[in-house]
Each structure stands twice: as C-alpha cells, then as structure tokens.
Coordinates of C-alpha atoms in Angstrom, one line a residue:
X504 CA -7.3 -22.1 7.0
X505 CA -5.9 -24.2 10.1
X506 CA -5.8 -22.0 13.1
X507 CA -2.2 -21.6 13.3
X508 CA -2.0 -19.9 10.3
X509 CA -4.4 -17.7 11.2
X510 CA -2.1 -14.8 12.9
X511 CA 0.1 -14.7 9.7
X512 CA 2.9 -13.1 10.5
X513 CA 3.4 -10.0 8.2
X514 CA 5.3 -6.9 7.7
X515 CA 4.1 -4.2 5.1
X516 CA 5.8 -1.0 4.0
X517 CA 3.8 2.0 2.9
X518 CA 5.4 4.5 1.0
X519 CA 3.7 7.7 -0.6
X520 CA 4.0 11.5 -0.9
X521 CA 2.0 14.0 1.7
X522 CA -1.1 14.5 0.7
X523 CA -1.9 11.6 -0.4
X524 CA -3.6 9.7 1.9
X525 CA -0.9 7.4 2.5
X526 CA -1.6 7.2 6.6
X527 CA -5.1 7.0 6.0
X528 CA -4.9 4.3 3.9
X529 CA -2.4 2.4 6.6
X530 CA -5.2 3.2 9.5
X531 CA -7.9 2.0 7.2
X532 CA -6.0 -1.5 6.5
X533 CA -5.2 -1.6 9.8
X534 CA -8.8 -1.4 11.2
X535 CA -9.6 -4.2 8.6
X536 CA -7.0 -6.2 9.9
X537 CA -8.0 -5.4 13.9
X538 CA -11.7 -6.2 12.7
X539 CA -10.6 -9.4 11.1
X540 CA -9.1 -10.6 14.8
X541 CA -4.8 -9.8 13.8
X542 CA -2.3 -8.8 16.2
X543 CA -1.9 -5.3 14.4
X544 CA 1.5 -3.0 15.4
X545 CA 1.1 0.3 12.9
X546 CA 3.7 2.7 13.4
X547 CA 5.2 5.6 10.8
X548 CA 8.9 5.6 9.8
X549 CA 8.5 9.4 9.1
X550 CA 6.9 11.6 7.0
X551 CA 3.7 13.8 7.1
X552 CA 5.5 16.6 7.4
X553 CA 4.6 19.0 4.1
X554 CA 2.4 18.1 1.2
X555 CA 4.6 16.4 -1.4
X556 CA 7.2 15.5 1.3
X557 CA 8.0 11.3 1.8
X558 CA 5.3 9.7 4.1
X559 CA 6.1 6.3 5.1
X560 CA 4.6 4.0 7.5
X561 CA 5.0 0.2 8.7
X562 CA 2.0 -2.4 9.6
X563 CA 2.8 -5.5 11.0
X564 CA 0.7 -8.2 11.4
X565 CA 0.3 -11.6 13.3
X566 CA 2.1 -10.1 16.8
X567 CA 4.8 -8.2 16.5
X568 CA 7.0 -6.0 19.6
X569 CA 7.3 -2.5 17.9
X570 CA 6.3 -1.6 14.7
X571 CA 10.3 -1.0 13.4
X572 CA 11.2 -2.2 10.4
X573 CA 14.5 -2.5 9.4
X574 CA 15.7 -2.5 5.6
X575 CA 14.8 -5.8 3.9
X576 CA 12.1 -6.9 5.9
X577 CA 9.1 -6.2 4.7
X578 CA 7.0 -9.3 2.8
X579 CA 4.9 -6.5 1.1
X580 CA 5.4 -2.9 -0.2
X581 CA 2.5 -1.0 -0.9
X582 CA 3.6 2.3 -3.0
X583 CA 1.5 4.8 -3.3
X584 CA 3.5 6.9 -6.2
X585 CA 6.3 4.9 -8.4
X586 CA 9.4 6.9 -7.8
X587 CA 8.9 6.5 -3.8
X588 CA 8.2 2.5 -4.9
X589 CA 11.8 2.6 -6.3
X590 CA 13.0 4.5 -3.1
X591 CA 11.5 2.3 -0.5
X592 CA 13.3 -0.9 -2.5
X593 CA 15.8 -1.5 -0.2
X594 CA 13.2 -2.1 2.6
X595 CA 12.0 -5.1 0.6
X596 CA 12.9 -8.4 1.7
X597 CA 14.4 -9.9 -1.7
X598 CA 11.4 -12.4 -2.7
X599 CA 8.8 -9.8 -1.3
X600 CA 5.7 -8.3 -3.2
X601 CA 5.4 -5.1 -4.4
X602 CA 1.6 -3.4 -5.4
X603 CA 2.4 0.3 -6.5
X604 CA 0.6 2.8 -8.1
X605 CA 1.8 3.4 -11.5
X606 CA 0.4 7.1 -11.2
X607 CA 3.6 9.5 -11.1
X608 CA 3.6 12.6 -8.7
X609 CA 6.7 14.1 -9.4
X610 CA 8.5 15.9 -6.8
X611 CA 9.3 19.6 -6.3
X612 CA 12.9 19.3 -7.7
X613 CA 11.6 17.2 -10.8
X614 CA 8.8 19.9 -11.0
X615 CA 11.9 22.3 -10.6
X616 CA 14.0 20.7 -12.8
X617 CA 16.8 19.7 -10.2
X618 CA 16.2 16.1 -10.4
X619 CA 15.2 13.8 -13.4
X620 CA 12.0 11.2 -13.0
X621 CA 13.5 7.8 -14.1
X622 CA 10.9 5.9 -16.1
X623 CA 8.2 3.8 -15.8
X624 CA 10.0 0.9 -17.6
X625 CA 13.0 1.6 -15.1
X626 CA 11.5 1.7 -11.9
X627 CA 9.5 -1.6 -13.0
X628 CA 12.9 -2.9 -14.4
X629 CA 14.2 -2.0 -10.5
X630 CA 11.4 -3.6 -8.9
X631 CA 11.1 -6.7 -10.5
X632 CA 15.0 -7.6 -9.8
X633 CA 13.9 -7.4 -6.0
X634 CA 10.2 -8.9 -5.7
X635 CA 8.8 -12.2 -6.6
X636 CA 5.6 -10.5 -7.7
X637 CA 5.4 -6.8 -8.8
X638 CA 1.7 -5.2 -9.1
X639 CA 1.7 -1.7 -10.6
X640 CA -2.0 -0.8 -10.8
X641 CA -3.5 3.0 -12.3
X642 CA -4.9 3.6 -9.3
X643 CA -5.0 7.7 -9.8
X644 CA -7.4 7.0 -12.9
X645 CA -9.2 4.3 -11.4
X646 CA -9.2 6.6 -8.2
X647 CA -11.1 9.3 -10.6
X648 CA -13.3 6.3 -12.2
X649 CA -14.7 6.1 -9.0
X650 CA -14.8 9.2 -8.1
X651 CA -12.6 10.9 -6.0
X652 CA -8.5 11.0 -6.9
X653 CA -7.9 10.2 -3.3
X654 CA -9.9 6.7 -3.7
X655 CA -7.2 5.3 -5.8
X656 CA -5.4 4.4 -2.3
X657 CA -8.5 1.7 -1.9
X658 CA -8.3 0.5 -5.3
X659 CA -4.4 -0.3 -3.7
X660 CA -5.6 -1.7 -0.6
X661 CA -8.1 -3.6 -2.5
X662 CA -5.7 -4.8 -5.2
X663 CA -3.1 -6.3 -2.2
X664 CA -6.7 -7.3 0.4
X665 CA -7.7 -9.6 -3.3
X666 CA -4.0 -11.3 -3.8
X667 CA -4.8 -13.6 -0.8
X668 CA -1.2 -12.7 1.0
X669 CA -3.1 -11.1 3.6
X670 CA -4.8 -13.7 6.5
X671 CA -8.3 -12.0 5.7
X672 CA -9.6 -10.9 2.4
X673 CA -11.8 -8.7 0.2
X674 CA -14.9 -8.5 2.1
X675 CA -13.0 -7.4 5.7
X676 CA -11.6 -4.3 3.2
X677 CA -15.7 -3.8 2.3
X678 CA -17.0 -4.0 5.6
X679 CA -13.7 -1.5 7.0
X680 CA -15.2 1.4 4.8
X681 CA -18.3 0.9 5.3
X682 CA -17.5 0.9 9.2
X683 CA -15.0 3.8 9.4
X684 CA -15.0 5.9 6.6
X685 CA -17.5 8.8 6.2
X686 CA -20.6 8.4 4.6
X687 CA -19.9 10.6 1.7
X688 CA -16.5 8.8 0.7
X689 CA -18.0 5.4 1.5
X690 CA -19.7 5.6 -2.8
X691 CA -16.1 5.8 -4.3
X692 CA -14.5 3.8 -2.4
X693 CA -16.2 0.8 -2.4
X694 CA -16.4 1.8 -6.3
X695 CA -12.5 1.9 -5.6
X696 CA -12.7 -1.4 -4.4
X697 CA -14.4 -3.3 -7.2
X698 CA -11.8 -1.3 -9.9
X699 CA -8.8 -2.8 -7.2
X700 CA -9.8 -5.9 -7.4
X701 CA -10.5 -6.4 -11.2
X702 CA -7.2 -4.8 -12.1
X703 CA -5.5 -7.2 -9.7
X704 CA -6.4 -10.1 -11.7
X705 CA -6.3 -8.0 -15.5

C-alpha cells in the first residue's frame, strides 16, 4: 500500500434501531480505525432516543472537518436492520456499498399494524439499483451462533473490515475487541468475527 493511500478517504453511514448496538458498533470501528493510525471524525445524525427508535451515526475516515454527511455521500452503508437499509438509501452515493443485516426488526407501527414491512426481495431489489456491491449477511443468527444476539453487529463490522474497502483489515477488527470490549463479550465476538468474515466471501 503506497503511503498516500494510506489515509483513505471514507465516509460510512450506520443505520440501526435503538437497542441495538448500533453506536457501539460505530465506536468499536472507530477505535479500530484510530488504532490502525486514520484520521477518524465519528459523529451521530440522531437517534438513541427510545429502544426501537432510528439510530444513525456517520464515521469518516482519512481527515475529514465535521462528521456531517449530507445525502449521497457516503461510499459505505452499514445497516444494521433491512427496512432502516432501505431508509438510509438516499444517503448512499450512487456506486456505494451496502453490508446490511438481513435480520428484520419490525417497527412498532408494523408490530401495530399501521405500517406494512416491504420484503426482503424488495428492499434488496431497492438496494441493488443504488450500490455497486450489496452484502446482506444473517447477522442476528450468526449473532446467536456465536453467542450473544447483540454480536451479530461484529459479524457486520467483520463482514465490511474483510471486503478490503477499509485502509486496514481483519486483524485491526481482532485486536479492537480484544483491546476495548469487556472480557465476557470478547468469546462471541471474536466468534462473531470468524462467522463475518466467512459469510462475506459465501
């Protein structure tokens, strides 16, 4: 890698529901990226507010003035539930790559019936008209492979950290849990990990 290339410049778009570890999973990548010597800006759009509300959140990479992203921008968008995949399009520079969980959380006016889910087949259908490369990865079930629901953010982190679109790779993702995350979690998510990275390439 020559050494210009090595602050890639990079915007990434997380998108999840509350309570799902979305803004863990944005710190944790971008500790790995601090670690692995990027420029990191990390900043959330909004969300956090109630479990099962919209949680979004922005990294940029390779030194960047504020972490604001505008709508078509970001090179990556890392969904963390399908329908919020299909809702954060629009912030997806056409081209971009999506990795999304394929793992449904309905809403509360789905669970209520207010609002209809749209299908699997359609919000792939949606994605792959806008990215050049669309990942949509069981990360809930790999997440319970491994032993915790919650560690099927990692097996998303690991899945994008494996592509080789970020400037560092796998191992930085390794050595980020095993640095930051407690000691109890640190079992299924590096089992996360492994699952991530063979589904990448299934």
């Amino acid at each position: 890698m020559q050494h210009s290339d090595k602050q890639k410049r990079l915007r990434i778009f997380f998108t999840g529901v509350g309570g799902q570890g979305t803004l863990t999973a944005t710190t944790l990548l971008a500790r790995t990226a601090l670690d692995a010597g990027q420029e990191v800006v990390a900043g959330e759009v909004h969300g956090m507010a109630q479990r099962g509300g919209v949680v979004e959140s922005v990294l940029l990479l390779g030194g960047w003035r504020s972490p604001k992203l505008d709508l078509g921008e970001a090179d990556i968008l890392l969904g963390f539930e399908p329908l919020e995949t299909l809702r954060g399009l629009p912030y997806l520079r056409p081209g971009g790559v999506i990795f999304s969980s394929r793992d449904p959380m309905p809403p509360l006016s789905v669970s209520l019936g207010l609002a209809a889910y749209p299908s699997m087949e359609e919000i792939e259908q949606k994605s792959r008209a806008v990215a050049s490369q669309c990942h949509f990865l069981a990360c809930r079930e790999l997440g319970i492979q491994a032993g915790a629901a919650q560690a099927g953010n990692t097996v998303l982190l690991a899945a994008v950290c494996a592509s080789g679109l970020l400037p560092f790779g796998i191992d930085a993702l390794k050595a980020a849990i095993e640095k930051y995350l407690p000691a109890k979690l640190q079992a299924s998510n590096l089992k996360a990990l492994e699952l991530g990275q063979a589904a990448l390439h299934m």
